[in-house]
PDB file of C-alpha atoms and ligand atoms in Angstrom:
ATOM      1  CA  UNK A  30      80.232 117.345  90.010  1.00 77.00           C
ATOM      2  CA  UNK A  31      76.512 117.171  90.219  1.00 90.00           C
ATOM      3  CA  UNK A  32      73.526 117.886  88.060  1.00 95.00           C
ATOM      4  CA  UNK A  33      71.439 120.746  89.398  1.00 97.00           C
ATOM      5  CA  UNK A  34      67.777 121.518  88.915  1.00 95.00           C
ATOM      6  CA  UNK A  35      66.983 124.477  86.682  1.00 97.00           C
ATOM      7  CA  UNK A  36      64.372 126.785  88.150  1.00 97.00           C
ATOM      8  CA  UNK A  37      61.588 128.039  85.924  1.00 97.00           C
ATOM      9  CA  UNK A  38      59.898 131.291  84.990  1.00 97.00           C
ATOM     10  CA  UNK A  39      58.060 132.762  87.952  1.00 97.00           C
ATOM     11  CA  UNK A  40      60.651 131.663  90.549  1.00 97.00           C
ATOM     12  CA  UNK A  41      61.685 134.764  92.544  1.00 97.00           C
ATOM     13  CA  UNK A  42      65.476 134.065  92.266  1.00 98.00           C
ATOM     14  CA  UNK A  43      65.232 134.715  88.504  1.00 98.00           C
ATOM     15  CA  UNK A  44      64.186 138.309  89.301  1.00 98.00           C
ATOM     16  CA  UNK A  45      66.899 139.091  91.886  1.00 98.00           C
ATOM     17  CA  UNK A  46      70.131 140.954  91.370  1.00 98.00           C
ATOM     18  CA  UNK A  47      72.808 138.311  91.974  1.00 98.00           C
ATOM     19  CA  UNK A  48      75.713 139.071  94.343  1.00 98.00           C
ATOM     20  CA  UNK A  49      79.307 139.702  93.303  1.00 98.00           C
ATOM     21  CA  UNK A  50      81.658 136.770  93.853  1.00 98.00           C
ATOM     22  CA  UNK A  51      84.357 137.682  96.392  1.00 98.00           C
ATOM     23  CA  UNK A  52      85.878 134.264  97.157  1.00 97.00           C
ATOM     24  CA  UNK A  53      87.674 132.359  94.428  1.00 98.00           C
ATOM     25  CA  UNK A  54      88.026 128.954  96.050  1.00 97.00           C
ATOM     26  CA  UNK A  55      86.844 125.388  95.855  1.00 97.00           C
ATOM     27  CA  UNK A  56      83.197 126.347  96.255  1.00 97.00           C
ATOM     28  CA  UNK A  57      83.299 128.506  93.132  1.00 98.00           C
ATOM     29  CA  UNK A  58      85.103 125.778  91.192  1.00 98.00           C
ATOM     30  CA  UNK A  59      82.407 123.264  92.108  1.00 98.00           C
ATOM     31  CA  UNK A  60      79.657 125.745  91.147  1.00 98.00           C
ATOM     32  CA  UNK A  61      81.264 126.273  87.727  1.00 98.00           C
ATOM     33  CA  UNK A  62      81.629 122.509  87.165  1.00 97.00           C
ATOM     34  CA  UNK A  63      77.987 121.970  88.115  1.00 98.00           C
ATOM     35  CA  UNK A  64      76.887 124.729  85.748  1.00 98.00           C
ATOM     36  CA  UNK A  65      78.822 123.141  82.843  1.00 97.00           C
ATOM     37  CA  UNK A  66      77.435 119.693  83.631  1.00 97.00           C
ATOM     38  CA  UNK A  67      73.855 120.958  83.936  1.00 97.00           C
ATOM     39  CA  UNK A  68      74.126 123.072  80.775  1.00 96.00           C
ATOM     40  CA  UNK A  69      75.486 120.106  78.780  1.00 94.00           C
ATOM     41  CA  UNK A  70      72.860 117.690  80.037  1.00 95.00           C
ATOM     42  CA  UNK A  71      70.049 120.136  79.250  1.00 94.00           C
ATOM     43  CA  UNK A  72      71.613 120.904  75.854  1.00 92.00           C
ATOM     44  CA  UNK A  73      71.931 124.601  76.582  1.00 94.00           C
ATOM     45  CA  UNK A  74      74.605 126.908  75.149  1.00 95.00           C
ATOM     46  CA  UNK A  75      74.659 129.180  78.211  1.00 97.00           C
ATOM     47  CA  UNK A  76      73.639 129.011  81.849  1.00 98.00           C
ATOM     48  CA  UNK A  77      73.681 131.506  84.701  1.00 98.00           C
ATOM     49  CA  UNK A  78      74.015 130.552  88.373  1.00 98.00           C
ATOM     50  CA  UNK A  79      70.621 132.107  89.318  1.00 98.00           C
ATOM     51  CA  UNK A  80      69.024 129.510  87.020  1.00 98.00           C
ATOM     52  CA  UNK A  81      70.133 126.804  89.454  1.00 98.00           C
ATOM     53  CA  UNK A  82      68.923 128.981  92.330  1.00 98.00           C
ATOM     54  CA  UNK A  83      72.373 130.329  93.256  1.00 98.00           C
ATOM     55  CA  UNK A  84      72.179 134.135  93.307  1.00 98.00           C
ATOM     56  CA  UNK A  85      75.824 134.785  92.429  1.00 98.00           C
ATOM     57  CA  UNK A  86      77.394 136.524  89.427  1.00 98.00           C
ATOM     58  CA  UNK A  87      78.647 133.431  87.578  1.00 98.00           C
ATOM     59  CA  UNK A  88      77.844 132.359  84.023  1.00 98.00           C
ATOM     60  CA  UNK A  89      79.029 129.631  81.692  1.00 98.00           C
ATOM     61  CA  UNK A  90      78.754 129.688  77.902  1.00 97.00           C
ATOM     62  CA  UNK A  91      79.575 127.221  75.167  1.00 94.00           C
ATOM     63  CA  UNK A  92      77.881 127.700  71.778  1.00 87.00           C
ATOM     64  CA  UNK A  93      80.318 125.265  70.133  1.00 86.00           C
ATOM     65  CA  UNK A  94      77.653 122.529  69.520  1.00 82.00           C
ATOM     66  CA  UNK A  95      75.468 124.830  67.445  1.00 82.00           C
ATOM     67  CA  UNK A  96      77.810 127.136  65.554  1.00 82.00           C
ATOM     68  CA  UNK A  97      80.698 127.189  63.162  1.00 81.00           C
ATOM     69  CA  UNK A  98      81.626 130.640  64.435  1.00 80.00           C
ATOM     70  CA  UNK A  99      84.608 130.975  66.734  1.00 79.00           C
ATOM     71  CA  UNK A 100      83.498 129.855  70.200  1.00 76.00           C
ATOM     72  CA  UNK A 101      84.765 127.989  73.219  1.00 84.00           C
ATOM     73  CA  UNK A 102      83.575 126.899  76.665  1.00 92.00           C
ATOM     74  CA  UNK A 103      84.035 129.766  79.042  1.00 97.00           C
ATOM     75  CA  UNK A 104      83.177 130.619  82.654  1.00 98.00           C
ATOM     76  CA  UNK A 105      82.807 134.308  83.439  1.00 98.00           C
ATOM     77  CA  UNK A 106      82.747 135.538  87.020  1.00 98.00           C
ATOM     78  CA  UNK A 107      81.405 139.042  87.786  1.00 98.00           C
ATOM     79  CA  UNK A 108      81.081 139.880  84.057  1.00 98.00           C
ATOM     80  CA  UNK A 109      80.610 143.519  83.067  1.00 98.00           C
ATOM     81  CA  UNK A 110      79.787 144.782  79.601  1.00 98.00           C
ATOM     82  CA  UNK A 111      82.371 147.527  79.180  1.00 98.00           C
ATOM     83  CA  UNK A 112      81.412 148.496  75.615  1.00 98.00           C
ATOM     84  CA  UNK A 113      79.195 147.359  72.783  1.00 98.00           C
ATOM     85  CA  UNK A 114      78.493 148.178  69.136  1.00 98.00           C
ATOM     86  CA  UNK A 115      76.373 147.150  66.200  1.00 98.00           C
ATOM     87  CA  UNK A 116      73.166 145.199  66.444  1.00 97.00           C
ATOM     88  CA  UNK A 117      71.795 141.860  65.390  1.00 96.00           C
ATOM     89  CA  UNK A 118      68.498 140.050  65.731  1.00 97.00           C
ATOM     90  CA  UNK A 119      68.188 136.345  66.403  1.00 96.00           C
ATOM     91  CA  UNK A 120      65.649 133.960  67.905  1.00 97.00           C
ATOM     92  CA  UNK A 121      66.415 133.068  71.508  1.00 97.00           C
ATOM     93  CA  UNK A 122      65.107 130.647  74.059  1.00 97.00           C
ATOM     94  CA  UNK A 123      65.969 130.052  77.706  1.00 98.00           C
ATOM     95  CA  UNK A 124      66.261 126.874  79.779  1.00 97.00           C
ATOM     96  CA  UNK A 125      64.144 128.602  82.465  1.00 98.00           C
ATOM     97  CA  UNK A 126      61.374 129.384  79.939  1.00 97.00           C
ATOM     98  CA  UNK A 127      60.844 126.079  78.127  1.00 96.00           C
ATOM     99  CA  UNK A 128      59.007 126.163  74.827  1.00 95.00           C
ATOM    100  CA  UNK A 129      59.144 129.926  74.412  1.00 96.00           C
ATOM    101  CA  UNK A 130      61.204 131.446  71.594  1.00 96.00           C
ATOM    102  CA  UNK A 131      61.334 134.984  70.262  1.00 96.00           C
ATOM    103  CA  UNK A 132      63.558 137.234  68.214  1.00 97.00           C
ATOM    104  CA  UNK A 133      65.658 139.540  70.347  1.00 97.00           C
ATOM    105  CA  UNK A 134      67.720 142.487  69.209  1.00 97.00           C
ATOM    106  CA  UNK A 135      71.111 142.814  70.871  1.00 98.00           C
ATOM    107  CA  UNK A 136      74.518 144.405  70.217  1.00 98.00           C
ATOM    108  CA  UNK A 137      76.619 142.432  67.735  1.00 97.00           C
ATOM    109  CA  UNK A 138      79.967 142.968  69.459  1.00 98.00           C
ATOM    110  CA  UNK A 139      80.814 143.479  73.114  1.00 98.00           C
ATOM    111  CA  UNK A 140      83.825 144.194  75.268  1.00 98.00           C
ATOM    112  CA  UNK A 141      83.564 142.242  78.541  1.00 98.00           C
ATOM    113  CA  UNK A 142      85.523 142.539  81.774  1.00 98.00           C
ATOM    114  CA  UNK A 143      85.324 139.488  83.989  1.00 98.00           C
ATOM    115  CA  UNK A 144      87.233 137.315  86.396  1.00 98.00           C
ATOM    116  CA  UNK A 145      88.239 133.793  85.547  1.00 98.00           C
ATOM    117  CA  UNK A 146      87.634 130.973  87.988  1.00 98.00           C
ATOM    118  CA  UNK A 147      91.022 131.664  89.652  1.00 97.00           C
ATOM    119  CA  UNK A 148      90.142 135.326  90.180  1.00 98.00           C
ATOM    120  CA  UNK A 149      92.370 136.630  87.352  1.00 98.00           C
ATOM    121  CA  UNK A 150      91.142 139.854  85.716  1.00 98.00           C
ATOM    122  CA  UNK A 151      90.234 139.351  82.028  1.00 98.00           C
ATOM    123  CA  UNK A 152      89.087 141.706  79.309  1.00 98.00           C
ATOM    124  CA  UNK A 153      88.015 140.357  75.969  1.00 97.00           C
ATOM    125  CA  UNK A 154      85.978 141.178  72.853  1.00 97.00           C
ATOM    126  CA  UNK A 155      83.254 138.818  71.646  1.00 96.00           C
ATOM    127  CA  UNK A 156      81.113 138.873  68.513  1.00 94.00           C
ATOM    128  CA  UNK A 157      78.033 137.247  67.074  1.00 93.00           C
ATOM    129  CA  UNK A 158      76.736 134.195  68.951  1.00 93.00           C
ATOM    130  CA  UNK A 159      79.309 134.360  71.780  1.00 94.00           C
ATOM    131  CA  UNK A 160      78.346 138.008  72.355  1.00 96.00           C
ATOM    132  CA  UNK A 161      74.637 137.168  72.311  1.00 97.00           C
ATOM    133  CA  UNK A 162      74.945 134.289  74.767  1.00 97.00           C
ATOM    134  CA  UNK A 163      77.083 136.346  77.163  1.00 98.00           C
ATOM    135  CA  UNK A 164      74.545 139.194  77.015  1.00 98.00           C
ATOM    136  CA  UNK A 165      71.621 136.828  77.612  1.00 98.00           C
ATOM    137  CA  UNK A 166      73.380 135.193  80.596  1.00 98.00           C
ATOM    138  CA  UNK A 167      74.605 138.508  82.035  1.00 98.00           C
ATOM    139  CA  UNK A 168      70.994 139.713  81.964  1.00 98.00           C
ATOM    140  CA  UNK A 169      70.104 136.778  84.245  1.00 98.00           C
ATOM    141  CA  UNK A 170      72.525 138.210  86.862  1.00 98.00           C
ATOM    142  CA  UNK A 171      70.448 141.369  86.946  1.00 98.00           C
ATOM    143  CA  UNK A 172      67.121 139.576  87.188  1.00 98.00           C
ATOM    144  CA  UNK A 173      66.346 140.184  83.544  1.00 98.00           C
ATOM    145  CA  UNK A 174      64.916 137.631  81.081  1.00 98.00           C
ATOM    146  CA  UNK A 175      64.955 137.635  77.288  1.00 98.00           C
ATOM    147  CA  UNK A 176      61.190 138.173  77.117  1.00 97.00           C
ATOM    148  CA  UNK A 177      61.757 141.566  78.846  1.00 97.00           C
ATOM    149  CA  UNK A 178      63.397 142.794  75.629  1.00 97.00           C
ATOM    150  CA  UNK A 179      60.221 142.274  73.608  1.00 96.00           C
ATOM    151  CA  UNK A 180      57.695 144.987  72.823  1.00 94.00           C
ATOM    152  CA  UNK A 181      54.585 144.959  75.023  1.00 93.00           C
ATOM    153  CA  UNK A 182      52.573 143.666  72.095  1.00 93.00           C
ATOM    154  CA  UNK A 183      54.903 140.797  71.268  1.00 93.00           C
ATOM    155  CA  UNK A 184      55.192 139.922  74.938  1.00 93.00           C
ATOM    156  CA  UNK A 185      51.418 139.885  75.401  1.00 93.00           C
ATOM    157  CA  UNK A 186      51.291 137.140  72.765  1.00 93.00           C
ATOM    158  CA  UNK A 187      53.406 134.986  75.083  1.00 95.00           C
ATOM    159  CA  UNK A 188      51.485 135.738  78.275  1.00 95.00           C
ATOM    160  CA  UNK A 189      49.471 132.548  78.260  1.00 95.00           C
ATOM    161  CA  UNK A 190      52.561 130.357  77.755  1.00 96.00           C
ATOM    162  CA  UNK A 191      54.471 132.204  80.498  1.00 97.00           C
ATOM    163  CA  UNK A 192      51.569 131.812  82.943  1.00 96.00           C
ATOM    164  CA  UNK A 193      51.379 128.094  82.151  1.00 96.00           C
ATOM    165  CA  UNK A 194      55.085 127.638  82.945  1.00 96.00           C
ATOM    166  CA  UNK A 195      54.633 129.439  86.268  1.00 96.00           C
ATOM    167  CA  UNK A 196      51.568 127.345  87.117  1.00 95.00           C
ATOM    168  CA  UNK A 197      53.417 124.100  86.341  1.00 93.00           C
ATOM    169  CA  UNK A 198      56.347 125.244  88.439  1.00 93.00           C
ATOM    170  CA  UNK A 199      54.071 125.874  91.444  1.00 93.00           C
ATOM    171  CA  UNK A 200      52.381 122.505  91.039  1.00 91.00           C
ATOM    172  CA  UNK A 201      55.738 120.711  90.854  1.00 86.00           C
ATOM    173  CA  UNK A 202      56.835 122.498  94.031  1.00 82.00           C
ATOM    174  CA  UNK A 203      53.830 120.997  95.839  1.00 82.00           C
ATOM    175  CA  UNK A 204      54.858 117.360  95.255  1.00 78.00           C
ATOM    176  CA  UNK A 205      54.668 115.735  98.691  1.00 76.00           C
TER     177      UNK A 205
HETATM  178 NI1   NI B  11      68.278 132.106  79.899  1.00 89.14          NI
END
């Protein structure tokens, strides 16, 4: 297992559509372990492979540390939202957009089809925080970020912070 670096807002990988996973082998298992380790170390409750600069459709979620709702650590490969209902609004952040938080409206319950790490087909219903985290992370696989869900006006209030994150990211990349 190894700790990976989380890429930040402005990095082009965060805007790509990630590729379907077709091989369920040792490489995938290592990727999932690294995602769990990185998520835990960074105190996140969800992490998508593109956030460690791997453009593949793999996410891990574990809201257990922050909720009393039913939740568990879970890796979802090639997740698809098959159905959704209801709506809820909650403040979100993102490990790739440090220091930025905003209320996002999302469905309250979802039906998800995914593969487990062994390639087994799964279909499951999730509610509340599990649903929200899976939706946030699945968005990452399509190059979408939580700030994209905000109205133009609310997003414009964050423009300066977002630009600062991007500028820091570029500076850090220039360390020689
Ligand atoms: Ni995120």
